[in-house]
mmCIF file with all atom_site columns, C-alpha atoms in Angstrom:
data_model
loop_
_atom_site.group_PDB
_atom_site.id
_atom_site.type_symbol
_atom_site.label_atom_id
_atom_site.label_alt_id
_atom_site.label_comp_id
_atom_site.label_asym_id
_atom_site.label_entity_id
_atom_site.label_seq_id
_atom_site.pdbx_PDB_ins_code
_atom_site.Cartn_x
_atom_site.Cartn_y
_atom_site.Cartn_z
_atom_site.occupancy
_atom_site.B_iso_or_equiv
_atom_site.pdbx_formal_charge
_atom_site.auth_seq_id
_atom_site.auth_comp_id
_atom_site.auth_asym_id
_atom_site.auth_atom_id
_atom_site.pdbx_PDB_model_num
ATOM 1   C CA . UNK A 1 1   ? 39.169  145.367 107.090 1.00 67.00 ? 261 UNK A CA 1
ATOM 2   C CA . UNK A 1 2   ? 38.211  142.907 109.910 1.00 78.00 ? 262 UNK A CA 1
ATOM 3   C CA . UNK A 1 3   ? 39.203  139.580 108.670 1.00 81.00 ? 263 UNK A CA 1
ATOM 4   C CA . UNK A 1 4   ? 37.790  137.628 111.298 1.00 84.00 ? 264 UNK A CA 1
ATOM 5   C CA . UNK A 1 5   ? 33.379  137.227 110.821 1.00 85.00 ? 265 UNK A CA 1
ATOM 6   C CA . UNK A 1 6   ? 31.982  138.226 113.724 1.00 88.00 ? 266 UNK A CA 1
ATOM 7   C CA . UNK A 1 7   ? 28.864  136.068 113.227 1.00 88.00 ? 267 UNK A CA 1
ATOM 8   C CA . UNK A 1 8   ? 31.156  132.596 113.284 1.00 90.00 ? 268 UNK A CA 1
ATOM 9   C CA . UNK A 1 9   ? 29.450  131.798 116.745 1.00 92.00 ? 269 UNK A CA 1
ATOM 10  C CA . UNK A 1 10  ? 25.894  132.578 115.646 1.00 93.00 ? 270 UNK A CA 1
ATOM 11  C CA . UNK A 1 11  ? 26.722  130.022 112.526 1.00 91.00 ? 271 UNK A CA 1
ATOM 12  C CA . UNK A 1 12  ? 27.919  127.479 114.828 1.00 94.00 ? 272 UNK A CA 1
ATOM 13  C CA . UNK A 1 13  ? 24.608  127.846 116.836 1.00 95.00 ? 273 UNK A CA 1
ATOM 14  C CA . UNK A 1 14  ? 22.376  127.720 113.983 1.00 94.00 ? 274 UNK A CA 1
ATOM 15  C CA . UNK A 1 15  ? 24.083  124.589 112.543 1.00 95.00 ? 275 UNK A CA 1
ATOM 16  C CA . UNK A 1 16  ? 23.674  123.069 116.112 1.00 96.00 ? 276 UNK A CA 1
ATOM 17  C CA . UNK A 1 17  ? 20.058  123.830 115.723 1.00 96.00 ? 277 UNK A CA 1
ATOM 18  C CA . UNK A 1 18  ? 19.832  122.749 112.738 1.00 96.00 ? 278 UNK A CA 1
ATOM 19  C CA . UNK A 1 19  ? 21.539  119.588 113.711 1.00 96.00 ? 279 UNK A CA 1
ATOM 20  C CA . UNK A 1 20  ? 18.968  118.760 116.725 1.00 96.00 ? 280 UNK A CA 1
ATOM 21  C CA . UNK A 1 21  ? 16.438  119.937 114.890 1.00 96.00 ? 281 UNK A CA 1
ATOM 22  C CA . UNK A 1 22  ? 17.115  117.457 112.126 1.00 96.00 ? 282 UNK A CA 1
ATOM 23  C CA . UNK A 1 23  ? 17.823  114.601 115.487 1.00 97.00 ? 283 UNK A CA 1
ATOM 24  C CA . UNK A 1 24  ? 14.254  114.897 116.178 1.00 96.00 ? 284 UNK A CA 1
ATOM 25  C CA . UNK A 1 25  ? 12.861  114.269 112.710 1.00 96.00 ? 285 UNK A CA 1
ATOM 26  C CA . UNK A 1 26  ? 14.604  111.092 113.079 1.00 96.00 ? 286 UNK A CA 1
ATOM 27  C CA . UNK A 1 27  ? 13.323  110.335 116.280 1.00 96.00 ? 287 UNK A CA 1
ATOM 28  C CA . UNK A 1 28  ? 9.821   110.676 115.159 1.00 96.00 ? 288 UNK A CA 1
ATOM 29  C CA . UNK A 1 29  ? 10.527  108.814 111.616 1.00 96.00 ? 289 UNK A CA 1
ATOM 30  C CA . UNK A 1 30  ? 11.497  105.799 114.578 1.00 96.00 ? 290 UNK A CA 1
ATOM 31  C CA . UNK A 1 31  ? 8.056   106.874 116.488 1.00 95.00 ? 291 UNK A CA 1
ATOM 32  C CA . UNK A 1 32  ? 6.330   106.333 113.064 1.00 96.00 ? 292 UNK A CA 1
ATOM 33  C CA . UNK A 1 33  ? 8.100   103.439 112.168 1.00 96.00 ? 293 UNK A CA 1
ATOM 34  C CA . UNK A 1 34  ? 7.137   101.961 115.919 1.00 96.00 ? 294 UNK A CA 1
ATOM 35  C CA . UNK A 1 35  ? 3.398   102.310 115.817 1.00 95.00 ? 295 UNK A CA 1
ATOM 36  C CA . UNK A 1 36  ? 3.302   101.368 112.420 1.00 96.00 ? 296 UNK A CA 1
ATOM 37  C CA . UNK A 1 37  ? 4.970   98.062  113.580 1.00 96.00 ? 297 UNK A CA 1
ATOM 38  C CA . UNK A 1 38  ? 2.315   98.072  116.326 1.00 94.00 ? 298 UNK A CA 1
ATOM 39  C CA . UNK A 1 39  ? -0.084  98.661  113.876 1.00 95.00 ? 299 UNK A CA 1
ATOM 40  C CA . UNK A 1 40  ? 0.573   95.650  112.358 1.00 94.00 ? 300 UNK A CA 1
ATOM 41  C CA . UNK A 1 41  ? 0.447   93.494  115.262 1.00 93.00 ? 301 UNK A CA 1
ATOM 42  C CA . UNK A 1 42  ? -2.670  94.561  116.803 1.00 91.00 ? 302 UNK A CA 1
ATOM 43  C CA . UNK A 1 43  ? -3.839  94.255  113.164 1.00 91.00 ? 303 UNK A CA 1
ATOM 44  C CA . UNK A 1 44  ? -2.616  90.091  112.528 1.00 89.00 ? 304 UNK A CA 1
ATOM 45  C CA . UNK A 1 45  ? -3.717  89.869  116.641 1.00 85.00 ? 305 UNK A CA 1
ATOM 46  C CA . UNK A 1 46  ? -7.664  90.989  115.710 1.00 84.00 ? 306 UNK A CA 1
ATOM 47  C CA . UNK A 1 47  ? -7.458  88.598  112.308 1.00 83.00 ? 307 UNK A CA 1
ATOM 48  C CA . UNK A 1 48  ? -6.561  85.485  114.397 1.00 79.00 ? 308 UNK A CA 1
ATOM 49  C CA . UNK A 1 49  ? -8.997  85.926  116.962 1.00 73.00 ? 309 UNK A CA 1
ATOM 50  C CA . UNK A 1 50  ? -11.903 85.039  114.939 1.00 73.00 ? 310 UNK A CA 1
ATOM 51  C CA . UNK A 1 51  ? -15.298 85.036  116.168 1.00 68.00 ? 311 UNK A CA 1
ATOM 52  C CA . UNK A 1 52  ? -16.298 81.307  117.068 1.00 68.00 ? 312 UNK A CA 1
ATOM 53  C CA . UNK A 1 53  ? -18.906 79.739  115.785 1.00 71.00 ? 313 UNK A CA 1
ATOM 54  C CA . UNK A 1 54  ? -19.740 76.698  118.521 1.00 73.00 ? 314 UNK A CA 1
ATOM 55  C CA . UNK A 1 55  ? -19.619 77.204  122.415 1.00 74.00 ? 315 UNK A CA 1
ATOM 56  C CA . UNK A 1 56  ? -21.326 78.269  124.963 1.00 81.00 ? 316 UNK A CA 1
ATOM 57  C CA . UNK A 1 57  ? -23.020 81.779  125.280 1.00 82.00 ? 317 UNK A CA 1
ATOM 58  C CA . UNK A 1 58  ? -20.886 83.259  127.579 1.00 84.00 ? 318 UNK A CA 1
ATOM 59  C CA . UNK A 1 59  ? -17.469 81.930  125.578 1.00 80.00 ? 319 UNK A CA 1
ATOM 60  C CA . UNK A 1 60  ? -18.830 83.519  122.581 1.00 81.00 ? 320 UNK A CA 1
ATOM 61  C CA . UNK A 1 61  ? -19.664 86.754  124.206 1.00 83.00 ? 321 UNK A CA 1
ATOM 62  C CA . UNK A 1 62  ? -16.439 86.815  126.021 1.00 84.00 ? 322 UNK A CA 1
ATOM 63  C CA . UNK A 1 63  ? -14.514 86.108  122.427 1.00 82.00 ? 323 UNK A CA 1
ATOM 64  C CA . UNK A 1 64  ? -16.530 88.778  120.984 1.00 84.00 ? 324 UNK A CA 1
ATOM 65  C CA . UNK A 1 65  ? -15.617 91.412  123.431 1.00 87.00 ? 325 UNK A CA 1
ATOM 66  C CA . UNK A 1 66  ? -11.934 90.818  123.148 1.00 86.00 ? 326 UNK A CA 1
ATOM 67  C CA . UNK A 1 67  ? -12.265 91.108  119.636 1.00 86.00 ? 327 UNK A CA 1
ATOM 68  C CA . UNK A 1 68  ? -13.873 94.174  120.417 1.00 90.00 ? 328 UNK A CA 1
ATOM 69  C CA . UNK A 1 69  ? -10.912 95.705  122.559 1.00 90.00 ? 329 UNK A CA 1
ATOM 70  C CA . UNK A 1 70  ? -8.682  94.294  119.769 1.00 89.00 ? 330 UNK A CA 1
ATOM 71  C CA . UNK A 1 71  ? -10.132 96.598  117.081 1.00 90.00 ? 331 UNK A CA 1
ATOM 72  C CA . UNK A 1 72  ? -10.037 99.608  120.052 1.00 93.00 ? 332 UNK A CA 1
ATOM 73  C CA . UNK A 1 73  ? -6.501  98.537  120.732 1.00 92.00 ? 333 UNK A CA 1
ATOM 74  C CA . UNK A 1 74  ? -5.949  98.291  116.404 1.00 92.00 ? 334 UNK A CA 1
ATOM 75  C CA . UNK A 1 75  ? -7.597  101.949 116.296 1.00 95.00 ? 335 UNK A CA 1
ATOM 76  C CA . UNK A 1 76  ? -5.291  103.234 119.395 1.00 94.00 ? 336 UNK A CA 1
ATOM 77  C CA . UNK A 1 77  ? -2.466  102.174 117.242 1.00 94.00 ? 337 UNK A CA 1
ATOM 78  C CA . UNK A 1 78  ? -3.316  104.040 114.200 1.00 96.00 ? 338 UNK A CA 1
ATOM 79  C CA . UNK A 1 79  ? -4.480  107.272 116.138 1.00 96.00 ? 339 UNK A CA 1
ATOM 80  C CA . UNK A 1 80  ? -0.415  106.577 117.248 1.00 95.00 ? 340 UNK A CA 1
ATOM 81  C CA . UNK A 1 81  ? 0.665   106.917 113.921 1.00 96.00 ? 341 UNK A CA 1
ATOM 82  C CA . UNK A 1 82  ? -1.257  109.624 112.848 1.00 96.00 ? 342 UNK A CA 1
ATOM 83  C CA . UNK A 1 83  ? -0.103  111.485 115.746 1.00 96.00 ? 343 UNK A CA 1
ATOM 84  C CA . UNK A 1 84  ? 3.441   110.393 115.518 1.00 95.00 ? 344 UNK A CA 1
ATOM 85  C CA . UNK A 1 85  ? 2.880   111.430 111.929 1.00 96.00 ? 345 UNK A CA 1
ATOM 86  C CA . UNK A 1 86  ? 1.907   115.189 112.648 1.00 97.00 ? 346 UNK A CA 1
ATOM 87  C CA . UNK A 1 87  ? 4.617   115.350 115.392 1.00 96.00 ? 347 UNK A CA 1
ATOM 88  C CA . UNK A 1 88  ? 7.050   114.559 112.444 1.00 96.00 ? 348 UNK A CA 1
ATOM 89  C CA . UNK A 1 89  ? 5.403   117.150 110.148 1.00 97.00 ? 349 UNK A CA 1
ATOM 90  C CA . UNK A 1 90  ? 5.873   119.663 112.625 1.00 97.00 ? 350 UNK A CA 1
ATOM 91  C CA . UNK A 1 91  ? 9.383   118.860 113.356 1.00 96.00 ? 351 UNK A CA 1
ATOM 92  C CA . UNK A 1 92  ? 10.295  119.220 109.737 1.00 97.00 ? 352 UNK A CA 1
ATOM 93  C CA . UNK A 1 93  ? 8.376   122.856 109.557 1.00 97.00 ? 353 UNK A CA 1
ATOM 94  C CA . UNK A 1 94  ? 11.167  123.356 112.240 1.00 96.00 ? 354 UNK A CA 1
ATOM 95  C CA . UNK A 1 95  ? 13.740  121.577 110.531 1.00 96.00 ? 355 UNK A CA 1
ATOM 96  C CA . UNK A 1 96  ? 13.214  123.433 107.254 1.00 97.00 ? 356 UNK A CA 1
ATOM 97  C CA . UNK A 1 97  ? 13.189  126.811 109.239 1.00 97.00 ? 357 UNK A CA 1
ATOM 98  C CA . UNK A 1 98  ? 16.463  125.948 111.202 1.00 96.00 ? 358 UNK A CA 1
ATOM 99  C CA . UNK A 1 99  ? 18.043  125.135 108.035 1.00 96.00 ? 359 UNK A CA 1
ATOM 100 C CA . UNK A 1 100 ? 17.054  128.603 106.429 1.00 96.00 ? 360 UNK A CA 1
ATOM 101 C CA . UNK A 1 101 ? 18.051  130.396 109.163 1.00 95.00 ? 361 UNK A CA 1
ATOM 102 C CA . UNK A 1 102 ? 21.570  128.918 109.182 1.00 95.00 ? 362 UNK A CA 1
ATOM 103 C CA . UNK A 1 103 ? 21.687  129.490 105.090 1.00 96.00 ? 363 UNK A CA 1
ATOM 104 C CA . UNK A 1 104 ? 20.899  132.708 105.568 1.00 95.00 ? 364 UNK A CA 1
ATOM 105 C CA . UNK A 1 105 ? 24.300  133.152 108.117 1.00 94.00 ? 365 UNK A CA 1
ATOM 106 C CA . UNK A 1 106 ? 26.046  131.237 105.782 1.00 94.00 ? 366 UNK A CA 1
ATOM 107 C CA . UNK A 1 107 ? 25.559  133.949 103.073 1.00 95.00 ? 367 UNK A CA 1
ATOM 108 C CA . UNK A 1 108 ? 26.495  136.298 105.254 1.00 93.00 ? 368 UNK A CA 1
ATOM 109 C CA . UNK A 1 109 ? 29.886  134.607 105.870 1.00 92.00 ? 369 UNK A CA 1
ATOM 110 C CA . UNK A 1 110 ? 30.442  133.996 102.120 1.00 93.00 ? 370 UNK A CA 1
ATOM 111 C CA . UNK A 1 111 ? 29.965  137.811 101.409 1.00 94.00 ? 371 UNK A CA 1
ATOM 112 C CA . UNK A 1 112 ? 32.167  138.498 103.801 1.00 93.00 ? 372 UNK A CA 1
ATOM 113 C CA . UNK A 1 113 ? 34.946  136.184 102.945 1.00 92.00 ? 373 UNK A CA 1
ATOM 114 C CA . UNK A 1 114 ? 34.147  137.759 98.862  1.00 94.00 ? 374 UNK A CA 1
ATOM 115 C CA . UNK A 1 115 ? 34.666  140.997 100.463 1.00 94.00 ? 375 UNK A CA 1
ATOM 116 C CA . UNK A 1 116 ? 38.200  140.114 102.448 1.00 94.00 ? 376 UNK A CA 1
ATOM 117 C CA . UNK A 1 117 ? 39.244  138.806 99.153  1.00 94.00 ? 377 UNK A CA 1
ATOM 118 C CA . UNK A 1 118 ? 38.104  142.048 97.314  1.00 95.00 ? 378 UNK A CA 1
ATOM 119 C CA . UNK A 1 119 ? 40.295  143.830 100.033 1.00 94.00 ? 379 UNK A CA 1
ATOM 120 C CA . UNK A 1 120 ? 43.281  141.311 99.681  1.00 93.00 ? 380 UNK A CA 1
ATOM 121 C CA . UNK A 1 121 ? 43.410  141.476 95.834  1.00 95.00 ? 381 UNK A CA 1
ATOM 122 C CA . UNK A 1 122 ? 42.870  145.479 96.129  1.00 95.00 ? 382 UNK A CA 1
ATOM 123 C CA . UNK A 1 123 ? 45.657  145.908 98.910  1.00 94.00 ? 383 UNK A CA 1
ATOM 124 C CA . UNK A 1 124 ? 48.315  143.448 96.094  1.00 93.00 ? 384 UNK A CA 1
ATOM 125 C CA . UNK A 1 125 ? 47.061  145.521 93.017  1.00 94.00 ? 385 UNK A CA 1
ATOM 126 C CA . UNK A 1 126 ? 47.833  148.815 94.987  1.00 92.00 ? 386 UNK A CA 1
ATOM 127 C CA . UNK A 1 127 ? 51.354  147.248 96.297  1.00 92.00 ? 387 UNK A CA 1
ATOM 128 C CA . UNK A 1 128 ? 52.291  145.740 92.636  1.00 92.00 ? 388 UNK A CA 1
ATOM 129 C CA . UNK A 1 129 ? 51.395  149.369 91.283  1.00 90.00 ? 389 UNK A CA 1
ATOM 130 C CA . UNK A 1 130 ? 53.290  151.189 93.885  1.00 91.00 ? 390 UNK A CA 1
ATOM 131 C CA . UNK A 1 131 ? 56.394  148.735 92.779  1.00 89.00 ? 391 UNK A CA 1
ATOM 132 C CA . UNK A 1 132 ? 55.661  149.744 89.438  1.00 89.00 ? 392 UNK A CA 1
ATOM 133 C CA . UNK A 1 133 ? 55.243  153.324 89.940  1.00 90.00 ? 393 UNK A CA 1
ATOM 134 C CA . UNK A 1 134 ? 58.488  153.355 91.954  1.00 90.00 ? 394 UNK A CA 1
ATOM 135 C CA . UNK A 1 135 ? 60.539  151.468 89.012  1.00 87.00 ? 395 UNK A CA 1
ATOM 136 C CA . UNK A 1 136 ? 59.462  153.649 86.322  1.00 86.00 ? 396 UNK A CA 1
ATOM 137 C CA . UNK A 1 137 ? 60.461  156.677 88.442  1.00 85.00 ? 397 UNK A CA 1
ATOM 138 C CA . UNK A 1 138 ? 63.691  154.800 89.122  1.00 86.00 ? 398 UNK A CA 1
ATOM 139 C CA . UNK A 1 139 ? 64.341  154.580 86.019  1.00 86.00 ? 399 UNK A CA 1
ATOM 140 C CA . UNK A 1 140 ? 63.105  158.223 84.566  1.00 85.00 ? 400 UNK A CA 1
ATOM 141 C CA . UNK A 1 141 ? 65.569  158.815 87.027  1.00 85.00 ? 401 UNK A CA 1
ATOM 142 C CA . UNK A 1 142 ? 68.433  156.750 85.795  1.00 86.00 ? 402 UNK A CA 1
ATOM 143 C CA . UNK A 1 143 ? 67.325  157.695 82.186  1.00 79.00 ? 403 UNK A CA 1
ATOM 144 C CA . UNK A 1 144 ? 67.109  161.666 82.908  1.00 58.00 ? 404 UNK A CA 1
ATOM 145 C CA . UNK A 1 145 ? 70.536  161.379 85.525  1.00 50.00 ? 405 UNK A CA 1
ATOM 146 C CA . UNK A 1 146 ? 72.950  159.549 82.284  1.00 50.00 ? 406 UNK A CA 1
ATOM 147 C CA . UNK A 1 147 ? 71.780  162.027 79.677  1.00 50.00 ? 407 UNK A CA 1
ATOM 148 C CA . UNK A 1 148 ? 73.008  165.435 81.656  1.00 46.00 ? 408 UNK A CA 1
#
């Protein structure tokens, strides 16, 4: 029985899928974690700019549209996280796919190692009966050899 499991490279290059694979869920978790940040800013940056209440026409319309490309910079950000937010549910889809592809290698190299064991123990039974066939006839012999 071959002892060595053929398949060792194709594990290796699952787990090293698995292992980028799991790299880029990480990377988008920091994406997320970015915009969210963003977010936040652009959210705090449209609160203080309040709409003001005394000046002149055009400082009031000028206030007004910069509080209006606030909230479009505000809504830019979230369409970031939701988007950084799908990329991430994607990459897990991949993630969970890579990681079921390398289990199922992985099984394969268990059975085989259960089977090289099977073989080993099989291979000492047969060697530990062959002793023990070959003392009992050593010693029918002795027995049968003294008594003529």
């Amino acid at each position: 029985m071959n002892r060595f499991f053929r398949l060792s490279p194709v594990l290796r290059a699952r787990k090293a899928q698995e292992d980028a694979a799991r790299g880029a869920v990480n990377q988008s978790r920091a994406e997320i974690r970015d915009a969210q940040a963003l977010v936040r800013r652009r959210h705090l940056d449209l609160v203080g700019a309040e709409a003001p209440t005394e000046g002149t026409a055009r400082a009031m319309v000028a206030s007004i549209v910069a509080r209006q490309s606030l909230a479009a910079s505000l809504m830019g950000a979230q369409r970031m996280v939701a988007e950084a937010e799908e990329l991430e549910r994607e990459r897990m889809a991949v993630l969970a796919d890579a990681a079921k592809r390398r289990r199922a290698v992985e099984l394969m190299a268990e059975r085989h190692a259960e089977m090289v064991r099977a073989h080993d123990l099989r291979k000492d039974q047969a060697a530990l009966d062959e002793v023990a066939m070959t003392s009992k006839a050593r010693e029918a012999a002795r027995g049968g050899g003294s008594e003529a």
